[in-house]
XYZ file of C-alpha atoms in Angstrom:
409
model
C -34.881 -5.128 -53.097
C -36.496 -6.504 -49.370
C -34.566 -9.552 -49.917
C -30.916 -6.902 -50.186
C -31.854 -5.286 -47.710
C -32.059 -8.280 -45.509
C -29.170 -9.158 -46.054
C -27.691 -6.015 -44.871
C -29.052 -6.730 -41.715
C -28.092 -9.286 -41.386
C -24.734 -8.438 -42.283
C -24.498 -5.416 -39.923
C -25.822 -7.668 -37.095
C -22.881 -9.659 -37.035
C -20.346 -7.133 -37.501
C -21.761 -5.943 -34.265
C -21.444 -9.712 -31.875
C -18.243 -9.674 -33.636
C -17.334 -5.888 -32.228
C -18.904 -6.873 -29.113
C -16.685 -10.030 -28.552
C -13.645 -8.030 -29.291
C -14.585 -5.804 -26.429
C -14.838 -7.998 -23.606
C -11.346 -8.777 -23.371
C -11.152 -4.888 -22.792
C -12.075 -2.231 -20.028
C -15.870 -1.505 -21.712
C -19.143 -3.936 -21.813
C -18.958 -7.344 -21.323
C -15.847 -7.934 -19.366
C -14.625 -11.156 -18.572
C -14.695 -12.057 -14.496
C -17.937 -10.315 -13.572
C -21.561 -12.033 -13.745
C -24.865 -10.815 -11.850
C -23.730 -13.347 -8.834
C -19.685 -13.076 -8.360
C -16.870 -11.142 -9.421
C -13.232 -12.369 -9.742
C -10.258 -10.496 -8.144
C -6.564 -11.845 -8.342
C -3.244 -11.178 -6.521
C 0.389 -12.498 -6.392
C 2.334 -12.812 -3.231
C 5.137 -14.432 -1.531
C 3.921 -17.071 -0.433
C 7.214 -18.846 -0.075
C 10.620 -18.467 0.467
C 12.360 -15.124 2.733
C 9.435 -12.556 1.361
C 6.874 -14.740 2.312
C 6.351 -12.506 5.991
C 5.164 -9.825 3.311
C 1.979 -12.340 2.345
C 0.012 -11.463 5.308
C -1.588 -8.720 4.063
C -2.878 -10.929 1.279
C -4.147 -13.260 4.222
C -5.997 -9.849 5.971
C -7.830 -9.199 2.837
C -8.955 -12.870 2.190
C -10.305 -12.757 5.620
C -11.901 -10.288 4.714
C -13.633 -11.065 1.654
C -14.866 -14.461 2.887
C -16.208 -12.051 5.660
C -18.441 -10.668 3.251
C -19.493 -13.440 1.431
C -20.507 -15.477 4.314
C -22.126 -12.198 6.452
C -23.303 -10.085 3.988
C -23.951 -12.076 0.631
C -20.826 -10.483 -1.088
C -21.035 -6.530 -2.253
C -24.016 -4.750 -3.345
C -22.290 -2.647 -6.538
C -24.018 1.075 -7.675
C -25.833 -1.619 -10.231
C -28.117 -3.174 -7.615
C -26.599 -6.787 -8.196
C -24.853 -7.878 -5.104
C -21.967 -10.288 -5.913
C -19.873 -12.990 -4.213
C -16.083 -11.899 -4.228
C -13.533 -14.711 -5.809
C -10.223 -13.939 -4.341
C -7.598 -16.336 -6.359
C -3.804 -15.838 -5.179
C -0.671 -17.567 -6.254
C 3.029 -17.831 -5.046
C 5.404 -14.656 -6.712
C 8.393 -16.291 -5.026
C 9.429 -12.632 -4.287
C 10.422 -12.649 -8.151
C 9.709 -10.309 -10.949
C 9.553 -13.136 -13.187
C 7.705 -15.223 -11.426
C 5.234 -12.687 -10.510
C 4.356 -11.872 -14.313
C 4.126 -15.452 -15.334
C 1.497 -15.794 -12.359
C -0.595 -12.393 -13.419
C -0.291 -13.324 -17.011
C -2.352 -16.555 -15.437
C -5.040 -14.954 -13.801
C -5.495 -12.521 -16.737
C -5.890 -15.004 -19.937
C -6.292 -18.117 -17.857
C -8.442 -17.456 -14.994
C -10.294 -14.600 -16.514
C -9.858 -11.882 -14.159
C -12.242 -9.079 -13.458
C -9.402 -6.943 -11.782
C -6.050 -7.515 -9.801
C -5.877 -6.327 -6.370
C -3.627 -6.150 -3.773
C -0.725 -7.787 -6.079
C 2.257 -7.696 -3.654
C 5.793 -6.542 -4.077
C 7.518 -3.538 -5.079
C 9.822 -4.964 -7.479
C 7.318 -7.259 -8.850
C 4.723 -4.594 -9.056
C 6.461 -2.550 -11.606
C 7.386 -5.591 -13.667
C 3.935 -6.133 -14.132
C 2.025 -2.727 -14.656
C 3.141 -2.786 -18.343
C 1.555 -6.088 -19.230
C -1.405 -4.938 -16.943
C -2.448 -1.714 -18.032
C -1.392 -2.919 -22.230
C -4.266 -5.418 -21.224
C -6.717 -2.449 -19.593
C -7.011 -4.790 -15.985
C -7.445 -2.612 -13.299
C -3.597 -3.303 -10.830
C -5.861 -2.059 -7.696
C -4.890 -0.755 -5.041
C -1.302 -2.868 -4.954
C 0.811 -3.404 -2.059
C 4.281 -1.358 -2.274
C 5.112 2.298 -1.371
C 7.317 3.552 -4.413
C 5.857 6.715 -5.220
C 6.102 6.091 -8.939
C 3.151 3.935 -8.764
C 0.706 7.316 -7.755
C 2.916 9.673 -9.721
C 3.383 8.041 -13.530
C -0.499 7.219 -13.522
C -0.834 9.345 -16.836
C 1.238 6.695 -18.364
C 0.041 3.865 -15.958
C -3.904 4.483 -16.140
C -4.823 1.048 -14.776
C -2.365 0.887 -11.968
C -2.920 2.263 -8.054
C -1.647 2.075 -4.738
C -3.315 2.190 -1.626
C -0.679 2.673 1.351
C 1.205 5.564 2.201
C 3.961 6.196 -0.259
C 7.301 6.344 0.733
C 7.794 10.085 -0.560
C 4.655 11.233 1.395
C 6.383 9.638 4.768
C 9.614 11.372 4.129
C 7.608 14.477 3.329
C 5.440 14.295 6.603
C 9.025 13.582 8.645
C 10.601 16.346 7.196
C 7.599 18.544 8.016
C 7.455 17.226 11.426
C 11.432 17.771 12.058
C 11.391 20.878 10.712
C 8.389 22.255 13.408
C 9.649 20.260 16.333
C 13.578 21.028 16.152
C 14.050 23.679 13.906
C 17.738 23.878 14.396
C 18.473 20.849 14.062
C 21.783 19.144 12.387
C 20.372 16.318 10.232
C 22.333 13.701 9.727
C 20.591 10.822 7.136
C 20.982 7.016 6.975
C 19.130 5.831 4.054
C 19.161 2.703 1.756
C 20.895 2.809 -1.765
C 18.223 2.208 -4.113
C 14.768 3.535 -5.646
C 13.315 2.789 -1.761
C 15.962 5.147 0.162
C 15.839 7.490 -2.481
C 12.026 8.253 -2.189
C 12.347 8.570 1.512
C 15.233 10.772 0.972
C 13.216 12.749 -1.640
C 10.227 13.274 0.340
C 12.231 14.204 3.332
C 13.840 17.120 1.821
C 10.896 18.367 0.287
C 8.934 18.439 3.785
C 12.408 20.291 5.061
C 11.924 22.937 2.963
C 14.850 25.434 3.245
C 15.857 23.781 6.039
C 17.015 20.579 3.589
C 20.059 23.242 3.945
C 20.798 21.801 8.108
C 21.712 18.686 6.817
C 25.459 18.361 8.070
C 25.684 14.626 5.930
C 24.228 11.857 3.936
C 25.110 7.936 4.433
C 24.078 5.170 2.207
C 24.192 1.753 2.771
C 23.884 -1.358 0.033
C 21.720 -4.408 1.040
C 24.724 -6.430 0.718
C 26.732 -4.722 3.357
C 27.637 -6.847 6.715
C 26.560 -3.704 9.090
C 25.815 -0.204 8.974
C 28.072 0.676 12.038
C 30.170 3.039 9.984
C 27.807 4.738 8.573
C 25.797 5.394 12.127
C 29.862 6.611 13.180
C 29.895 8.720 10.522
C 26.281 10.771 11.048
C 27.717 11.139 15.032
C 30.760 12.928 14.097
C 29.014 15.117 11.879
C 27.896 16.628 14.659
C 24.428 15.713 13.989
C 21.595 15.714 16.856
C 18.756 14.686 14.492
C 18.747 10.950 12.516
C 16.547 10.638 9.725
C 16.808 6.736 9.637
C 15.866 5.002 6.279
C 16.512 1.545 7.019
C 14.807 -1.550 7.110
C 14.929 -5.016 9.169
C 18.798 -5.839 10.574
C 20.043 -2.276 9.485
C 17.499 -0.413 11.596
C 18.294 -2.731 14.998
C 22.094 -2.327 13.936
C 21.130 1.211 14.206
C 19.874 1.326 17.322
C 22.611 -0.504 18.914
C 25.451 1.527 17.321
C 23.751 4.759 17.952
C 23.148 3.281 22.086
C 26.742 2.329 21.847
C 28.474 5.406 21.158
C 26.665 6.970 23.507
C 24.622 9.202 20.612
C 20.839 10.059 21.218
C 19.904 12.287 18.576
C 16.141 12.642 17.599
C 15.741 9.685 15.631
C 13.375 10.090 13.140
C 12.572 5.917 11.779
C 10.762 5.252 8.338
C 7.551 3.494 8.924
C 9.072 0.174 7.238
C 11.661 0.098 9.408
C 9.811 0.017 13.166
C 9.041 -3.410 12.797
C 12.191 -4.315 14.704
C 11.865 -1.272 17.531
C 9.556 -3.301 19.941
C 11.987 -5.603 20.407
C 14.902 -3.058 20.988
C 13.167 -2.054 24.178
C 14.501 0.834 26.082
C 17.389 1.258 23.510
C 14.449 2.305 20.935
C 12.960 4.680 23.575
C 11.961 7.832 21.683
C 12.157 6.825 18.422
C 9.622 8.781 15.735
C 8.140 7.724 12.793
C 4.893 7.986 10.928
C 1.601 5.562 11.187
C -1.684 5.964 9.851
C -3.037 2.032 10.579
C -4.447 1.834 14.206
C -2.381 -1.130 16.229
C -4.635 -3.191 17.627
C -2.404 -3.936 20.597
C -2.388 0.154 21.595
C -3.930 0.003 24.768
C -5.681 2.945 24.017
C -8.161 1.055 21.588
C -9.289 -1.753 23.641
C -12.707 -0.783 23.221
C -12.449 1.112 20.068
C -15.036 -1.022 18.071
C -13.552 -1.127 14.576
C -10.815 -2.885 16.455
C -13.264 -5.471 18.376
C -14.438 -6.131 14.970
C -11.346 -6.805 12.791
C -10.753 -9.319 15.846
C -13.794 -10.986 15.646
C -13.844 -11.465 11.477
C -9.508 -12.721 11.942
C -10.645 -14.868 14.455
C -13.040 -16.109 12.445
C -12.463 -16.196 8.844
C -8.883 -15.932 8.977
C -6.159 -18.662 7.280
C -4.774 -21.116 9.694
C -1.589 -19.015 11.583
C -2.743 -15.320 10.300
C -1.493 -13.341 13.859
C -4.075 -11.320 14.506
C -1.808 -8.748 15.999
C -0.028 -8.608 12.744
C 0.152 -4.942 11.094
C 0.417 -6.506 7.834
C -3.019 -8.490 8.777
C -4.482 -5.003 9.424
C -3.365 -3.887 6.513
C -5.044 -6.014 4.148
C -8.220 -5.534 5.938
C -8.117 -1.583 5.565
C -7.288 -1.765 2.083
C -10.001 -4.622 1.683
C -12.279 -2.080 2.940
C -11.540 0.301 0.365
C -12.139 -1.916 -2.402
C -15.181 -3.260 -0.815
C -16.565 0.962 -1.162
C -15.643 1.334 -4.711
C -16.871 -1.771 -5.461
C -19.708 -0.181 -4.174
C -19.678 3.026 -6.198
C -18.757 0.862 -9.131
C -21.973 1.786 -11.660
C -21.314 -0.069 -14.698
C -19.905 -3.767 -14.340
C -16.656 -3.031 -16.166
C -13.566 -2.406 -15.904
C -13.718 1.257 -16.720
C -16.276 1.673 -14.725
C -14.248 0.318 -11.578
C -11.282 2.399 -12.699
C -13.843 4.971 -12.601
C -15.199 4.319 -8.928
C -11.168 3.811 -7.802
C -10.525 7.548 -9.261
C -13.375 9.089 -7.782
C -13.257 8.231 -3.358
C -14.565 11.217 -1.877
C -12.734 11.399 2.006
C -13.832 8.082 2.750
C -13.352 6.990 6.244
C -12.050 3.866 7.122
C -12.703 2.065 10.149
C -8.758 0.886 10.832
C -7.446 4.564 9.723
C -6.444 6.540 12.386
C -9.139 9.000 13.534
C -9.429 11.687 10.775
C -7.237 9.829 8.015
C -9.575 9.536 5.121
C -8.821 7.941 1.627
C -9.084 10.471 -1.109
C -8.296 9.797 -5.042
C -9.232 11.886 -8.295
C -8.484 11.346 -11.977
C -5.332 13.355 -11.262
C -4.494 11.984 -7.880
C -3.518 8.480 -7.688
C -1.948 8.320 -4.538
C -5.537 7.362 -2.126
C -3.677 8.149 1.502
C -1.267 11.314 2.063
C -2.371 11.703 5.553
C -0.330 10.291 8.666
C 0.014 11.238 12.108
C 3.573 11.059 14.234
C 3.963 8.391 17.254
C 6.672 7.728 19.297
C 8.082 4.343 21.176
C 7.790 5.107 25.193
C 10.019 1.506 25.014
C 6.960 -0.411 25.209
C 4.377 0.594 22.938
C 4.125 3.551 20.454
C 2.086 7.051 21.374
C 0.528 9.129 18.932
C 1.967 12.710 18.930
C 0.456 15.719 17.703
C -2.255 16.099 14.591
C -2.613 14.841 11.175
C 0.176 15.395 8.590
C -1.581 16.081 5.091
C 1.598 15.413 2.550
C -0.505 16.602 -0.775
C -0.818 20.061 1.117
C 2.460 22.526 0.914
């Protein structure tokens, strides 16, 4: 009879190592990229090719993560065990395809605690099925499509981190509304899922004043110019622009708009003001939405957050990473967001980083604009709603008026 029962023991002992090695290719104990000393994070990017401008946020949070290692020993997590932060990136091409190949890598090659800051719209959502069908956290990814904060019932394992593009829509909509209440809106926007959100959010932060708009123009990313379009919105009669464009579209803008001798209140998605410095007076008055501080606004030449992310670029940074860069700022901010759940991360898991991720509690982050905080629950998946308005002076941008919350109203 002692001898059977042995047995079982024995027998029921290795039914549970076996259980236990099933589960550490999962989200519970035991998972793989995580010891007492480091913890393995990895990303795709464009790293070559036209996209590859896009890679410098990757660069801004590498900086920043060898920032911690070398300063502070890595990140102390809710555990007590401070670890060293592997950061292991590789090329997306700026392709779908290529951009699951390379996560599929860091997942069941490179053993993976989490990815973060995986880059690309396109390529994000190509990926978020294979990632969240494998329960790896897809932290805190860099594109605004609002679907990534929105289908997180289906998407568990997947987050954003910037401002989505409905939320900026929403907050220019608000702001238009409040500042030129009869306005005509005319609306230049790009024909796909990345116009469409703008568009989206913009009537929604309208209200019933979505009813003012006087006409709609959409534009393809194969088209030669957008001068018709910008002809179009000016004999509407319209004397407000929400603009939705990106790179040559929005200077085309610009110029057409200077051209004909049109000055309506142009209202400029965030993505789009890239370009506007270099438009000069022609871009003079321009709107749009920010929430990163620039670190060439005069205004913060002593703010010391600034001073710092200049001191840990200059220092830790890759080889050509412009320290001016937005994108470069960027990837430090969001860096710093990881670095406090990280923080608040109990159990070494993957649940219990999801956990951490859903839970920030209006965290303030040193690059946010004063009084932007990052804010996430288990039903809120979109971690910054908040912006503030600025406006080009045709040499730098000023801030105008108070913070925009798009979650409220």
């Amino acid at each position: 009879m002692r001898k059977q029962l042995r047995g079982g023991v024995v027998l029921v002992a290795a039914l549970s190592l076996a259980l236990a090695a099933c589960g550490r290719s999962g989200g519970g104990a035991d998972a793989p990229g995580i010891d007492d000393d480091s913890v393995k994070l990895g990303a795709f990017t464009p790293l070559s090719g036209a996209g590859a401008v896009t890679s410098s946020a990757t660069r801004g949070s590498e900086a920043y993560f060898k920032y911690l290692n070398a300063e502070k020993g890595g990140v102390r997590f809710a555990d007590g065990k401070t670890r060293k932060i592997q950061y292991t990136v590789y090329d997306s091409q700026n392709s779908p395809a290529v951009a699951l190949q390379q996560t599929r890598k860091l997942v069941e090659q490179d053993k993976v605690f989490a990815l973060y800051g995986t880059n690309g719209t396109t390529s994000n959502l190509a990926v978020r099925d294979y990632a969240n069908q494998q329960k790896v956290p897809q932290l805190f990814l860099v594109g605004g499509a609002g679907a990534f904060g929105a289908d997180h019932q289906k998407y568990p394992w997947t987050m954003p981190w910037q401002l989505d593009y409905v939320s900026q829509g929403k907050a220019m909509g608000q702001y238009l509304a409040k500042t030129k209440p009869n306005a005509r809106i005319g609306v230049l926007y790009q024909n796909d899922d990345y116009g469409k959100d703008y568009l989206k959010g913009f009537k929604e932060g309208l209200g019933a004043k979505a009813a003012q708009i006087v006409k709609e123009a959409s534009y393809e990313l194969t088209d030669a110019t957008v001068n018709r379009q910008v002809s179009i919105l000016k004999d509407a009669g319209a004397d407000a622009l929400a603009d939705f464009s990106i790179d040559k579209f929005t200077t085309q803008t610009i110029k057409q708009a200077a051209s004909l001798g049109w000055h309506p209140l142009h209202l400029l998605g965030s993505s789009g003001t890239a370009v506007v410095p270099a438009s000069g007076d022609l871009g003079k008055g321009i709107v749009s939405t920010a929430y990163l501080k620039v670190t060439t606004d005069p205004a913060l030449a002593n703010d010391p957050a600034v001073a710092e992310y200049r001191r840990i670029i200059g220092k830790y940074a890759a080889a050509g990473v412009k320290v001016d860069d937005q994108g470069v700022v960027y990837g430090v901010a969001a860096a710093m967001t990881l670095q406090h759940v990280l923080e608040q991360t109990k159990e070494p898991t993957r649940d219990g980083l999801m956990t951490a991720a859903k839970n920030i509690q209006g965290l303030t982050v040193p690059l946010l604009l004063d009084g932007i905080k990052v804010q996430t629950s288990p039903d809120d998946y979109f971690p910054i709603q908040q912006s503030v308005m600025r406006e080009f002076d045709g040499r730098t941008w000023e801030l105008k008026g108070g913070i925009i919350d798009a979650s409220a109203g």
